[in-house]
Amino acid sequence: MNILIAYYSRSGHTAELTLLIAEALVSEGHTVDFEKIEPVEVDKRWPILWRTQWYWGALALGIVSNKYQQYFLENYKIPEVDIKPLVHPDVSKYDRICIGSPKQTIVPCVIERYLRQLEGLKDKKVGYFATWAGPPLKHFEVEHLFRPAADRLERRGAKLVSILGLSSIYHEYCIMFIFRFFSRLRFSLPIEEFSVYSEYGKKNKKLFCDELIRGELDIKESKGWKRSFDGPGIPGVATASAMTTLQFVRRLFVRYGKNKT
Amino acid sequence: MLDNDRKKITINDLRQEVADWRKQKPENENIFTFLKTPADAAGSLIFFIILILTILFVPLIELLRLLILRPALTFFHTTVVIIAAVFLRITARPLIRLGNRAILNKEQGVNKFIYKNFPRLLRFFVLCFGPSLKYYLKIDTKDVRSIGKFQEWIDDTVGVEGIWIESDVNRAVRRETWCPFVGREIPYAPLAVQENLRPDSKSAGQGDCTEFCSNFMAGWVNDFLQYCNPEFEIAPVKYMIPKGDAFCEFVWKRKTAWRGGER
């Protein structure tokens, strides 16, 4: 099968994941071509954040109102930046297309421009893999990256058939401790359990490649995906937060209580 | 043409790139190394202020919009629509009956009323109640079927029964299967043979339907359609119950000669 892997990597972690996926695909006997997406001007860390600063308030509201979250995800516009000319601007000759990027709060501006520029996407089956700092939280990570990507691909006539999101355990803005905390809080696991080389990462990487080649799944329509869309709303969030906090406190209590006795 | 530095990447190139990257892999910074440069310190401060402001105020504005503005608008528009419905319910039937009686009896001034004043009245109705109906019915102006909810609303209010047989974005067809005016006090059916009541009418002699209903219903609906999106129109009514057909058919479609936007 003829596959194009287009990737945009800012800190290098996505390129690493790209290599792992490419090696897995090549070992299965597929032909792989690469497209390195590069912005014309590589921004420093603050302009990237500046472009999405308006988003943070909406993010805060999205925590308490699932309905607003859905409205926002359907309607927001992603800014774009200029990218260098593409080596493969027409992808009609490929059987599968694979896009890789980091998650920069939402879909990166570079990928937004790439998806707009790309030709020959009609009726193509696409896989999207990403690296981000945190654990695979449905609300913040999965939904905020893959749902807009699925929408944009659908508008171009393509179908998202496979997704993969792994933790790079790296953040440019010195806030890695927040993700470590949420990983413990939500999954009761250290963030290393969701990295590229973890068991979780290896298993999901294989699953990603299999789903990509099979091409039968429609991520947007799949049951698991929809479940990630339909959040629990305010009572659900409140209950879940209380339960996870209690669970965390109980765990601490049990651990240190045993030591005392 | 590609840039000189853009060349096809092979898997070996990627291996080399990743191997080079691993030698100088970026590490997470702690707060002391992070704030070492003035740019990062200033950026952190500005971002922190913006973050606090947006987290405080954007949700507040959105909540105000959701909790106060939207309910207020909904209340206002719903009230207006209820007034419109009551107005329509009270006035529509007598007006239609009066109009038909006038046509039948060839009363003096009927032409002026039917062809000039009555469309003006309907246009005034759309002007007054159009925005509220648009809000209340949650009309998407790019979808002709969505605009067609207006006809559903009129039918529900007046007592006409009908179904949509086509529901496309660019074309929708509604068939009215039961009309309260047919076979009632007003002998509506004879109007079908009196199409030449107004000799200068374009519809006279072209096989179109009853003058009054064409002017009343199609004209009114078309006014609303033009208000919502002038790219659409109502096709000339071909099938009508008074003419002997089993249903009235209204075809909502995109204008065929439209040149101002997408086809």
CSV table of C-alpha atoms in Angstrom, one decimal, chain A residues 7 11-13 15-16 18-20 22-23 26 33-38 45-46 49-50 53-54 56-58 60-61 68 71 84-88 93 169-174 176 180 197, chain B residues 1-3 5-12 14-15 17-18 21-22 25-32 34 39-47 50-51 54-55 58-59 62-63 65-66 70:
chain,number,residue,atom,x,y,z
A,7,TYR,CA,4.5,15.5,9.8
A,11,SER,CA,10.6,20.1,19.3
A,12,GLY,CA,11.4,16.8,17.6
A,13,HIS,CA,9.2,14.4,19.5
A,15,ALA,CA,9.5,13.3,14.2
A,16,GLU,CA,10.5,10.5,16.6
A,18,THR,CA,6.8,9.5,12.8
A,19,LEU,CA,9.9,7.3,12.5
A,20,LEU,CA,8.5,4.6,14.7
A,22,ALA,CA,7.1,4.6,9.4
A,23,GLU,CA,9.3,1.7,10.5
A,26,VAL,CA,7.6,-0.5,6.2
A,33,ASP,CA,6.8,8.6,1.4
A,34,PHE,CA,7.4,11.6,3.7
A,35,GLU,CA,6.4,15.2,3.7
A,36,LYS,CA,8.0,17.4,6.2
A,37,ILE,CA,5.8,20.4,6.9
A,38,GLU,CA,7.8,23.4,7.9
A,45,ARG,CA,7.4,30.1,22.1
A,46,TRP,CA,5.4,33.3,22.9
A,49,LEU,CA,0.8,31.2,22.7
A,50,TRP,CA,-0.4,34.7,21.7
A,53,GLN,CA,-4.7,33.3,24.0
A,54,TRP,CA,-8.3,34.1,23.2
A,56,TRP,CA,-8.2,30.0,27.2
A,57,GLY,CA,-11.3,31.7,28.5
A,58,ALA,CA,-13.5,29.5,26.3
A,60,ALA,CA,-12.4,27.4,31.1
A,61,LEU,CA,-16.1,27.7,30.3
A,68,TYR,CA,-20.8,25.3,25.2
A,71,TYR,CA,-20.6,24.8,20.3
A,84,LYS,CA,7.2,26.1,2.8
A,85,PRO,CA,6.2,24.7,-0.6
A,86,LEU,CA,5.2,21.1,-0.4
A,87,VAL,CA,7.1,18.2,-2.0
A,88,HIS,CA,3.8,16.2,-2.4
A,93,LYS,CA,-1.8,8.8,-5.9
A,169,ILE,CA,6.7,14.4,28.4
A,170,TYR,CA,7.9,17.7,27.3
A,171,HIS,CA,6.3,21.2,27.4
A,172,GLU,CA,7.9,24.4,26.3
A,173,TYR,CA,6.3,26.5,28.9
A,174,CYS,CA,7.5,25.0,32.1
A,176,MET,CA,4.8,19.9,32.9
A,180,ARG,CA,2.0,15.1,35.8
A,197,TYR,CA,8.0,3.9,24.4
B,1,MET,CA,8.5,24.8,-8.4
B,2,LEU,CA,10.1,23.7,-5.2
B,3,ASP,CA,12.7,25.6,-3.2
B,5,ASP,CA,16.3,23.1,0.1
B,6,ARG,CA,13.1,21.1,-0.4
B,7,LYS,CA,13.9,17.6,-1.4
B,8,LYS,CA,12.2,14.2,-0.9
B,9,ILE,CA,12.8,12.7,2.5
B,10,THR,CA,13.6,9.0,2.8
B,11,ILE,CA,13.3,6.9,5.9
B,12,ASN,CA,17.1,7.0,6.2
B,14,LEU,CA,14.4,10.6,9.0
B,15,ARG,CA,16.5,8.2,11.0
B,17,GLU,CA,17.3,13.5,11.8
B,18,VAL,CA,15.9,11.7,14.8
B,21,TRP,CA,17.9,15.2,17.6
B,22,ARG,CA,18.4,12.5,20.3
B,25,LYS,CA,17.0,16.3,23.1
B,26,PRO,CA,15.3,19.3,24.7
B,27,GLU,CA,14.7,18.9,28.4
B,28,ASN,CA,11.9,20.3,30.5
B,29,GLU,CA,12.9,23.5,32.1
B,30,ASN,CA,12.4,24.4,35.7
B,31,ILE,CA,11.1,27.7,36.8
B,32,PHE,CA,14.6,29.1,37.3
B,34,PHE,CA,12.7,29.2,32.3
B,39,ALA,CA,11.9,37.8,27.0
B,40,ASP,CA,10.6,34.7,28.8
B,41,ALA,CA,10.1,36.6,32.0
B,42,ALA,CA,8.2,39.4,30.3
B,43,GLY,CA,6.2,36.8,28.2
B,44,SER,CA,5.3,34.9,31.3
B,45,LEU,CA,4.1,38.0,33.1
B,46,ILE,CA,2.0,39.2,30.1
B,47,PHE,CA,0.6,35.8,29.5
B,50,ILE,CA,-4.0,37.7,30.0
B,51,LEU,CA,-4.7,34.3,31.2
B,54,THR,CA,-9.6,35.8,29.9
B,55,ILE,CA,-10.3,33.1,32.4
B,58,VAL,CA,-14.5,35.6,28.8
B,59,PRO,CA,-16.6,33.0,30.7
B,62,GLU,CA,-20.3,34.1,27.7
B,63,LEU,CA,-22.3,33.3,30.7
B,65,ARG,CA,-24.9,35.9,26.9
B,66,LEU,CA,-26.1,32.4,27.7
B,70,ARG,CA,-30.3,34.6,25.1
